[in-house]
Short mmCIF file of C-alpha atoms and ligand atoms in Angstrom, two decimals:
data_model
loop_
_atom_site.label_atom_id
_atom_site.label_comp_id
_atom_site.label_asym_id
_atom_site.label_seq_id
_atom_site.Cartn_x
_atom_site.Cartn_y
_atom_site.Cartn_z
CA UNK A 1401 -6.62 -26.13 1.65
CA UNK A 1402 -4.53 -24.24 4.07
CA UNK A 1403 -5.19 -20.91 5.14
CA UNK A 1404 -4.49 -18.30 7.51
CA UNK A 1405 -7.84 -16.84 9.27
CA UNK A 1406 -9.35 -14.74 12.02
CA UNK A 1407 -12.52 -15.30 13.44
CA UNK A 1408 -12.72 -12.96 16.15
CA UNK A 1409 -10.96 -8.90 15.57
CA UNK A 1410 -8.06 -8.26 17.96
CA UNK A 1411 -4.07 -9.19 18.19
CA UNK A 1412 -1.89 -11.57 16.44
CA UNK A 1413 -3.01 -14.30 18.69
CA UNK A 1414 -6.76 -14.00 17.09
CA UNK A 1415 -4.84 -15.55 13.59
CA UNK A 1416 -5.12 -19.06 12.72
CA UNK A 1417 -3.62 -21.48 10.47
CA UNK A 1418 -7.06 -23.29 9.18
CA UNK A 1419 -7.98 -26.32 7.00
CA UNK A 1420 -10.82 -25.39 4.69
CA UNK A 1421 -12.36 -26.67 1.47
CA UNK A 1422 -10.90 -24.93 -1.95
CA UNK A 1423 -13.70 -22.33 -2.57
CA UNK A 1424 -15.80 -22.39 -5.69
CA UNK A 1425 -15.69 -19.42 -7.23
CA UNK A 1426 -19.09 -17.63 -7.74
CA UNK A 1427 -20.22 -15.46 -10.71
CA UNK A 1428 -17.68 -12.43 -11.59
CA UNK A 1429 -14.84 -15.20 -9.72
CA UNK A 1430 -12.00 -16.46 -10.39
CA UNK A 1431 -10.57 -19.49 -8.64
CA UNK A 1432 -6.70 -18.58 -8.28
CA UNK A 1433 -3.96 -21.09 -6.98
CA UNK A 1434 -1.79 -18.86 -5.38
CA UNK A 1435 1.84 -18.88 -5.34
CA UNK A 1436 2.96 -15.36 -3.55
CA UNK A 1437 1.19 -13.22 -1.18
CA UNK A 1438 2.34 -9.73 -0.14
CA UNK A 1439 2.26 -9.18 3.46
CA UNK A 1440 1.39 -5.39 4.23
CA UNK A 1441 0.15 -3.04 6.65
CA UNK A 1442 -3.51 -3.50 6.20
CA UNK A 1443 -3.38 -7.11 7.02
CA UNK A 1444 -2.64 -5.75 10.41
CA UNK A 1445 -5.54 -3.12 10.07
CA UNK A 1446 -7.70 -6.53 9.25
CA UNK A 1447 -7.12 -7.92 12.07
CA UNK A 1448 -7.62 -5.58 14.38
CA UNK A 1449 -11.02 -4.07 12.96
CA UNK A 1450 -10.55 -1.54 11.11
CA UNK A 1451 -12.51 -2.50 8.50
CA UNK A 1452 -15.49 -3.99 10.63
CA UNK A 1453 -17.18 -1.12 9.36
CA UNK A 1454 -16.22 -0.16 6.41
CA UNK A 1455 -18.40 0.32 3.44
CA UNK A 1456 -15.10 0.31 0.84
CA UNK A 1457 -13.81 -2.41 2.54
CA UNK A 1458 -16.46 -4.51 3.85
CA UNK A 1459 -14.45 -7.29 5.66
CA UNK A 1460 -16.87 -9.72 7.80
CA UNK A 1461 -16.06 -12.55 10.33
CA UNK A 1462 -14.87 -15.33 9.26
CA UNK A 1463 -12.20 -14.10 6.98
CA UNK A 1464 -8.99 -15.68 5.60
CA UNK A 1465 -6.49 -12.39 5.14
CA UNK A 1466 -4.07 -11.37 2.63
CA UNK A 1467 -5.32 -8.40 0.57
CA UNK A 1468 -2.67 -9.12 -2.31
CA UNK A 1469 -1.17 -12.13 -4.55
CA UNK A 1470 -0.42 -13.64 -7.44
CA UNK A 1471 -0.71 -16.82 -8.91
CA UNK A 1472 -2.58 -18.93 -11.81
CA UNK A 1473 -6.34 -19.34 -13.24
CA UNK A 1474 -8.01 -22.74 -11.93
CA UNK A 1475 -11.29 -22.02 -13.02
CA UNK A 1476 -13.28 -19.32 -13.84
CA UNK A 1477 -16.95 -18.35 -12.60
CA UNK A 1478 -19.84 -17.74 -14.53
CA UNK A 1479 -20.09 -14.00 -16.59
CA UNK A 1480 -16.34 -13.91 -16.19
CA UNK A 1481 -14.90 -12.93 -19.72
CA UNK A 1482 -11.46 -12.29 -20.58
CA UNK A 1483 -9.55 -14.92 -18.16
CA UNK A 1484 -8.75 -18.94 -18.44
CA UNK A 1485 -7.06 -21.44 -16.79
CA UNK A 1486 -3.66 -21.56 -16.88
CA UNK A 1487 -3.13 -17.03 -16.96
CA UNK A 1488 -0.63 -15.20 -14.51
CA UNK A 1489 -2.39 -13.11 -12.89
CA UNK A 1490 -1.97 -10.53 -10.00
CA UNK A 1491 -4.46 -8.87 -7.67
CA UNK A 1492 -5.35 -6.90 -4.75
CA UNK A 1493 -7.86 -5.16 -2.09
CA UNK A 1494 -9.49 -8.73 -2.76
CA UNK A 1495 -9.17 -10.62 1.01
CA UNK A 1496 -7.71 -14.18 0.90
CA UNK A 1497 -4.75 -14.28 -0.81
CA UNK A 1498 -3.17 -16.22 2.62
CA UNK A 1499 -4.30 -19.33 1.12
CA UNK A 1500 -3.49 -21.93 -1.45
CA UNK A 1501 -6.20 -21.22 -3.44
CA UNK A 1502 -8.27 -17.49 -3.68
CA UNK A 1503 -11.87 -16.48 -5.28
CA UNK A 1504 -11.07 -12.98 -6.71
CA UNK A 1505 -13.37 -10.78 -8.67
CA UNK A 1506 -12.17 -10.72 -12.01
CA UNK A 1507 -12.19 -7.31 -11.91
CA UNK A 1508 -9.04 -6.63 -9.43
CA UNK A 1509 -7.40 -8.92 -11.70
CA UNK A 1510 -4.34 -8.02 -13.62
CA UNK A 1511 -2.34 -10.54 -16.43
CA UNK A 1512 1.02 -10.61 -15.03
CA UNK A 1513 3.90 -10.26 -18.29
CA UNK A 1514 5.84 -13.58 -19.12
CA UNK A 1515 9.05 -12.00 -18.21
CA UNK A 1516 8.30 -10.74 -14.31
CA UNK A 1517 8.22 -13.53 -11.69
CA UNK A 1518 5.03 -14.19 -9.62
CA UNK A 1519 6.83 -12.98 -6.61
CA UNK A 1520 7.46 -9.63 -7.91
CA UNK A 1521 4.29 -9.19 -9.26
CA UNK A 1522 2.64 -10.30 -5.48
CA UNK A 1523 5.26 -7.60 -4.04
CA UNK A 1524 4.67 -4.66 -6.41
CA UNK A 1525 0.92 -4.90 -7.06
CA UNK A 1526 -0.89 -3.25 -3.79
CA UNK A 1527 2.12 -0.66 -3.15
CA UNK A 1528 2.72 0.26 -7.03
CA UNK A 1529 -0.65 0.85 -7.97
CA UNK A 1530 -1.31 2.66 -4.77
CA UNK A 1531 1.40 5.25 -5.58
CA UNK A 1532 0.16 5.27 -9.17
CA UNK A 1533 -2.89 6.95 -8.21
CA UNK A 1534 -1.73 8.85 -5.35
CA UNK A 1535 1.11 10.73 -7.80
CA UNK A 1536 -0.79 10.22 -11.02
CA UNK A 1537 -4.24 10.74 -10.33
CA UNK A 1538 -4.48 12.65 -7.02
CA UNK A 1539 -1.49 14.83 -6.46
CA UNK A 1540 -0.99 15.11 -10.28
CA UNK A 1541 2.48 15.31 -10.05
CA UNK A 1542 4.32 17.16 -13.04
CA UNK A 1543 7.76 18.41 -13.39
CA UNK A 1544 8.93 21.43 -11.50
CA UNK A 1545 6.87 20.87 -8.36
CA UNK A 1546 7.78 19.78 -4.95
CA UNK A 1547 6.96 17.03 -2.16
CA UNK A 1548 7.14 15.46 0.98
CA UNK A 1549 6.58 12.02 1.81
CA UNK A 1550 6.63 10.43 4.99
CA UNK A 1551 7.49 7.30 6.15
CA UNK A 1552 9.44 6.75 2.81
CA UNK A 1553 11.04 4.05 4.12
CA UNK A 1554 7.77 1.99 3.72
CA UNK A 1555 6.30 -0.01 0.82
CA UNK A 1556 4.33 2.86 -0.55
CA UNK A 1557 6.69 6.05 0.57
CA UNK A 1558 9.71 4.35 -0.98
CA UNK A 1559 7.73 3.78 -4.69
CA UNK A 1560 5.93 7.39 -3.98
CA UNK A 1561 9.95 8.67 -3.65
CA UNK A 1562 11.04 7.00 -6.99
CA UNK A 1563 8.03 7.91 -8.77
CA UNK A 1564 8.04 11.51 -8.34
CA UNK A 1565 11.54 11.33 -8.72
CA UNK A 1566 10.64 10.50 -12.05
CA UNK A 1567 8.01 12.78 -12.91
CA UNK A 1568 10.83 15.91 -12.38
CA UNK A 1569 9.62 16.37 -8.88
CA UNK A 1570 11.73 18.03 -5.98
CA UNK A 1571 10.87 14.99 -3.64
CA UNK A 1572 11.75 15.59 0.23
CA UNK A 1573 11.46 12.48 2.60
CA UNK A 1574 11.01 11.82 6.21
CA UNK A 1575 12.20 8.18 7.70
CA UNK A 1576 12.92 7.29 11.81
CA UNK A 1577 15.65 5.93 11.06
CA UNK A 1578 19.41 6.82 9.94
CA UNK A 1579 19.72 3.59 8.98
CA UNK A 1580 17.21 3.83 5.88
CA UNK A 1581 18.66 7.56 5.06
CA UNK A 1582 20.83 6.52 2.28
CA UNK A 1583 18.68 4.05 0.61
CA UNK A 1584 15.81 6.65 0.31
CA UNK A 1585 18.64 8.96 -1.02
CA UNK A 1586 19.46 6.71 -3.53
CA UNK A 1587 15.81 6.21 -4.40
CA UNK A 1588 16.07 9.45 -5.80
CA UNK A 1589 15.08 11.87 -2.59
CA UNK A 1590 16.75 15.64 -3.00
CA UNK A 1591 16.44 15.71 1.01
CA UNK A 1592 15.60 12.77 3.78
CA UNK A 1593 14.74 14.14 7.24
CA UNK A 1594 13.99 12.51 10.71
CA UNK A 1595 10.70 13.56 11.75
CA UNK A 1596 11.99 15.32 14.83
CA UNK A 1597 9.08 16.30 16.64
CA UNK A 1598 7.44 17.92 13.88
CA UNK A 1599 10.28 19.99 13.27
CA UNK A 1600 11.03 18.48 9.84
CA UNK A 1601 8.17 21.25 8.13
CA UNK A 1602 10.39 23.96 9.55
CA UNK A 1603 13.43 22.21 7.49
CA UNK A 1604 11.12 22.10 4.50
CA UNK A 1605 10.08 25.62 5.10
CA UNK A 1606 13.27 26.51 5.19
CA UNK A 1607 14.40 24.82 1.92
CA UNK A 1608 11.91 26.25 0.18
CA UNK A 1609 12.14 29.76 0.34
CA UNK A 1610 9.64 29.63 3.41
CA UNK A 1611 7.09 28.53 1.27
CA UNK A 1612 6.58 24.93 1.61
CA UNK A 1613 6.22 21.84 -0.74
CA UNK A 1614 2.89 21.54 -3.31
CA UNK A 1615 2.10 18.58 -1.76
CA UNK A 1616 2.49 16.46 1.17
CA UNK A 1617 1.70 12.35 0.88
CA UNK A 1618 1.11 11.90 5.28
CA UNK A 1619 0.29 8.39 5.80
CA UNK A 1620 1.65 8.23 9.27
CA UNK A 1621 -1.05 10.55 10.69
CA UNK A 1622 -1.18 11.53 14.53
CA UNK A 1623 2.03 12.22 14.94
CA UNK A 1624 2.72 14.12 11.70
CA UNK A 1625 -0.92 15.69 10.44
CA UNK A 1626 -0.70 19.15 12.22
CA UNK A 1627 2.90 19.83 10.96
CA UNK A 1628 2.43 18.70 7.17
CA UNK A 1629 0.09 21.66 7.16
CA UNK A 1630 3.16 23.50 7.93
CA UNK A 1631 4.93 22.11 5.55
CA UNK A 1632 3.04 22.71 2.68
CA UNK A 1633 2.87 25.52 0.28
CA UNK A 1634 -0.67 27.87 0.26
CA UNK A 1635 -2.84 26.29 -1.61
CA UNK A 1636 -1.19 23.31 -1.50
CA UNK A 1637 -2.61 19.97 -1.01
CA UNK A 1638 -2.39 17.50 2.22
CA UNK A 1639 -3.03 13.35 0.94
CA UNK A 1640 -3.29 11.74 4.25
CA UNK A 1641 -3.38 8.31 2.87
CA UNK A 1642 -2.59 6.13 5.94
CA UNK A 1643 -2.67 6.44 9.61
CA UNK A 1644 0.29 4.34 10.91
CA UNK A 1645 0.70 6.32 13.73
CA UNK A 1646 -3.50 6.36 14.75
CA UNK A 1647 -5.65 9.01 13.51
CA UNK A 1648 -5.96 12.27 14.07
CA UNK A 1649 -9.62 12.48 15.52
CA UNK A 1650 -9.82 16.50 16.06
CA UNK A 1651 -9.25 17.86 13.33
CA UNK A 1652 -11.29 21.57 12.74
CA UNK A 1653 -11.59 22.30 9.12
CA UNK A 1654 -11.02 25.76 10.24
CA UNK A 1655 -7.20 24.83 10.70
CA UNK A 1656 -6.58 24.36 6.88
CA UNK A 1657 -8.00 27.80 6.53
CA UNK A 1658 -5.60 28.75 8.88
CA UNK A 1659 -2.40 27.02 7.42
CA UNK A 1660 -3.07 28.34 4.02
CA UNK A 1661 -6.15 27.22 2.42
CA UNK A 1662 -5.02 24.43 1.76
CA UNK A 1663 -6.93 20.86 0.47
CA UNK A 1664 -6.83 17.77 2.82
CA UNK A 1665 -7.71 14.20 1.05
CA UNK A 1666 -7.96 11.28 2.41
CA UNK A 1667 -8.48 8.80 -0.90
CA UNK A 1668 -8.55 5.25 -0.61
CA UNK A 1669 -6.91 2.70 -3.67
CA UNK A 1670 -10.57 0.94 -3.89
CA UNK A 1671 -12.46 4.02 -5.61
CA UNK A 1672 -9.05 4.20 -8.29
CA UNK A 1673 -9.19 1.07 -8.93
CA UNK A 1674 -12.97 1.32 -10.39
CA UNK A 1675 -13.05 -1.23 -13.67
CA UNK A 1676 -10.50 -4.09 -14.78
CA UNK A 1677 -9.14 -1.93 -17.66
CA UNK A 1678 -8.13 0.96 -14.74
CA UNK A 1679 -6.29 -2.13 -13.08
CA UNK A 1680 -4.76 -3.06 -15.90
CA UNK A 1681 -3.53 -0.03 -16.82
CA UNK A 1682 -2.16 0.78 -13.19
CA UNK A 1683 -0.23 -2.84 -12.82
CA UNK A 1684 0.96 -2.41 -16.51
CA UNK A 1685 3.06 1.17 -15.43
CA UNK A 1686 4.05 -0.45 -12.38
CA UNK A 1687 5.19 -3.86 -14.02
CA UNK A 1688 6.84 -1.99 -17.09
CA UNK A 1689 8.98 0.73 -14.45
CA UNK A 1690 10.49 -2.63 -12.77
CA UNK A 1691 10.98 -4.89 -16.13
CA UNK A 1692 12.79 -1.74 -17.28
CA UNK A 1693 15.12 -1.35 -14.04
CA UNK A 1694 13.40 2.20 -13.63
CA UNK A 1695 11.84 1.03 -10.41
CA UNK A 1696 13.50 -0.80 -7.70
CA UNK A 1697 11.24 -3.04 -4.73
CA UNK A 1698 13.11 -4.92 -2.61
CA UNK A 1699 11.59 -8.66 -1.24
CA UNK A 1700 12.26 -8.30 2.54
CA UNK A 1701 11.71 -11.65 3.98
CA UNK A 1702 10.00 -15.02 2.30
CA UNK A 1703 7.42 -16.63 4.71
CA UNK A 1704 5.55 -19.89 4.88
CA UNK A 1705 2.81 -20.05 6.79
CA UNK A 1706 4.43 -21.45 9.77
CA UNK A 1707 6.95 -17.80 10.07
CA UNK A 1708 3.69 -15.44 8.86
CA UNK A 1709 2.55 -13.99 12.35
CA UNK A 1710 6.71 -13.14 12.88
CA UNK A 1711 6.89 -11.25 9.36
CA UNK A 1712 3.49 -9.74 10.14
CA UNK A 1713 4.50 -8.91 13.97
CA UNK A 1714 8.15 -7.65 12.45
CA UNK A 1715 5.98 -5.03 9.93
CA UNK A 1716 3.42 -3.92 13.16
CA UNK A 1717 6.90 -3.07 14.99
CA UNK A 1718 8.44 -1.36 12.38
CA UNK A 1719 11.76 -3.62 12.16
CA UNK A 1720 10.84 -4.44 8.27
CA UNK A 1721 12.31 -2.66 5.54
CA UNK A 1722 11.52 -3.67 2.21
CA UNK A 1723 8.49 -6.34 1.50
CA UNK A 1724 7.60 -9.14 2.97
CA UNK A 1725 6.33 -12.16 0.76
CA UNK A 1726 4.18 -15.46 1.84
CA UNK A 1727 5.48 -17.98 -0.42
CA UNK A 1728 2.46 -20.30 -1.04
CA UNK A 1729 3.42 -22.32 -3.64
CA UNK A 1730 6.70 -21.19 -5.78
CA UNK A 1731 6.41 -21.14 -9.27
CA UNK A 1732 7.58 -23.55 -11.38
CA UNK A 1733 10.62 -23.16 -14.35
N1 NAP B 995 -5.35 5.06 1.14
C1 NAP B 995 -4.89 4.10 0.37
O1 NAP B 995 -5.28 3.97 -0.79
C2 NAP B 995 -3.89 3.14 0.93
C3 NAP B 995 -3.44 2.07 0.16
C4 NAP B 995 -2.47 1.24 0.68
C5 NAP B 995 -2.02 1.43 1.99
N2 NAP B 995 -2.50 2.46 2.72
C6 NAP B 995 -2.02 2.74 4.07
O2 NAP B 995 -0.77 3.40 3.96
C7 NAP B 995 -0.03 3.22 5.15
C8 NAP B 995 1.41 2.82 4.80
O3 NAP B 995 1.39 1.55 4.20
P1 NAP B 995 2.74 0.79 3.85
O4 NAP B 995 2.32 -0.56 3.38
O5 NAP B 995 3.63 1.62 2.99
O6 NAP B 995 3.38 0.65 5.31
P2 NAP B 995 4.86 0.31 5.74
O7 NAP B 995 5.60 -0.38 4.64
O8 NAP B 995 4.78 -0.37 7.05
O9 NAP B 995 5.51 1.76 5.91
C9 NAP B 995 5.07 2.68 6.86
C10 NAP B 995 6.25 3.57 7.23
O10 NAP B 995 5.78 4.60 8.08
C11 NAP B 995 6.82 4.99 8.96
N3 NAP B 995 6.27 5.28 10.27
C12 NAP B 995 6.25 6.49 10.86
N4 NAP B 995 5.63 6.44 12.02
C13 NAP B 995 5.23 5.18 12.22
C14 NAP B 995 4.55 4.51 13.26
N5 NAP B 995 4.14 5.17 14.38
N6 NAP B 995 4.31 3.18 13.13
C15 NAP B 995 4.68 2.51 12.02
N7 NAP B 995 5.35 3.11 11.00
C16 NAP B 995 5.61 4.43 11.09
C17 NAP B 995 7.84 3.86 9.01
O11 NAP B 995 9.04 4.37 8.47
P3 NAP B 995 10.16 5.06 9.36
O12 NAP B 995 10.22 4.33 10.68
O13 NAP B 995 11.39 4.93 8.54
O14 NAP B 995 9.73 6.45 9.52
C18 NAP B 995 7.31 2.82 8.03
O15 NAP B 995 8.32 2.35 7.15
C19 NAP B 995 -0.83 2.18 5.97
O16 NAP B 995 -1.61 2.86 6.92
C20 NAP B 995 -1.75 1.55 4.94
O17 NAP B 995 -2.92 1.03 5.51
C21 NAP B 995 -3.43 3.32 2.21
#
């Protein structure tokens, strides 16, 4: 089967367009023949290493990327309950879904409904069940509070946006670009700022009474850590979910003392994603909001394998807005 791999850690060059057997899946498995992959930011982080030592992510050399899909059951392995040939079904934070066929644990695995297309399911699944936890589970978002999210422009920041949006939420936004302004108004944001040197948590200071927002979703990092502090409210809480922008590698705990008591979390999807019922559950919301038109994802770009390094390179550069989708095999009727 085709495949995209890396064998060595490093930059786009290290990828490779492979011929491999079709994997057998093992016990727990499921032997998937995929027909969309979404293309995101931590195939990039893949590649480059991140992960190399990671205990929630434990990626090892040789590994075919892609940390999302969607497609249908070939086979199942053994103890696997629940799952037969022939279901749609979506996953992710399972690696090698850049493939035409994909061993996932049958516990990332969610049924996909009859009436939402394989593709959307590939593009919503990693994004919308990361910003189910993040506003569900971890900021606890509930009407009558307040937020910033950065980078709201991207996959995550511009579901984050709607959801909260949602949930009664006074939502402020950051984006680098005037450009993407008046879509993440019309997602729903009260307020979309540039980033401005860290000057955008004196505008939220500002709008807010000099208090700041409850909470602040930072997945950009470096460049925007120090002044989300400032931006949020005493007390309030800092999710620094992502690190676009490179980490921030000296932080003193002393400095949340400092900028208001506040809390500083930095959660990952893997320990919220902890049984296939949680999975279920989290892919039903998000498949539900866009079957009822109450959440909107745009599909960027379409790639075969042959255009996948340019959609990945075009997400690493920032010149991507919306998702981008590997089209493995497009589903039938
Ligand atoms: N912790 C978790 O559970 C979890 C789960 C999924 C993903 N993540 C992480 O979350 C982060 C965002 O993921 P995503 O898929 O939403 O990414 P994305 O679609 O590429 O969006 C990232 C956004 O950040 C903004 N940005 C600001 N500074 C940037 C910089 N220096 N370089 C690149 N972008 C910058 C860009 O918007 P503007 O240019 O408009 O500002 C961009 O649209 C990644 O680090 C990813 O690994 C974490």
């Amino acid at each position: 089967m085709k495949c995209v791999r890396i064998e060595a850690y490093g930059g786009p060059e290290v990828m490779v367009l492979a011929d491999i057997p079709v994997p057998a899946p093992g016990p727990g498995e499921v032997l998937v023949q995929v027909s969309h992959a979404g293309m995101n930011f931590m195939d990039i982080h893949t590649r480059q290493g991140k992960y190399r030592q990671s205990r929630t992510y434990p990626v090892r050399l040789p590994c075919t990327l892609g940390i999302e899909g969607a497609g249908r059951v070939v086979a199942t392995g053994q103890e696997v309950a629940g799952f037969a040939p022939g279901d749609r079904v979506a996953w992710c934070i399972a690696w090698g879904s850049f493939a035409e066929y994909a061993c996932v644990p049958a516990r990332l695995l969610a049924r996909v409904p009859d009436r939402l297309g394989l593709d959307m399911a590939a593009a919503s699944m990693f994004h919308g069940c990361t910003a189910h936890y993040l506003a569900y589970d971890v900021a606890r978002l509930a009407p009558g509070m307040s937020c910033l999210v950065h980078g709201a422009s991207g996959g995550i920041g511009q579901i984050l946006v709607q959801m909260a949006r949602r949930l009664g939420v006074r939502v402020f936004a950051t984006t680098s670009s005037a450009a993407r302004a008046g879509r993440i108004r019309a997602l729903g944001a009260d307020q979309v700022l540039d980033y401005d040197g860290g000057r955008f948590a004196d505008a939220v200071r500002d709008a807010t009474g000099g208090h700041g927002v409850d909470v602040v979703f930072d997945a950009v990092g470096r460049e925007t850590l120090r002044d989300s502090f400032r931006a949020t409210r005493k007390r309030g809480l800092v999710v620094n979910f992502g690190s676009v922008s490179g980490p921030l590698d000296d932080l003193d705990p002393i400095e949340l003392g400092e900028a208001g008591s506040l809390f500083l979390t930095r959660p990952r999807l893997a320990d919220h994603m902890e049984s296939q019922p949680v999975v279920q559950s989290r892919a039903d919301a998000v498949f539900a909001s866009l079957l009822d038109g109450s959440l909107d994802i745009v599909i960027a770009a379409r790639h075969s394998f042959d255009t996948l390094a340019e959609g990945l390179e075009r997400l690493e550069h920032r010149r991507s807005t919306g998702k981008p989708l590997l089209v493995v095999q497009p589903e039938a009727g």
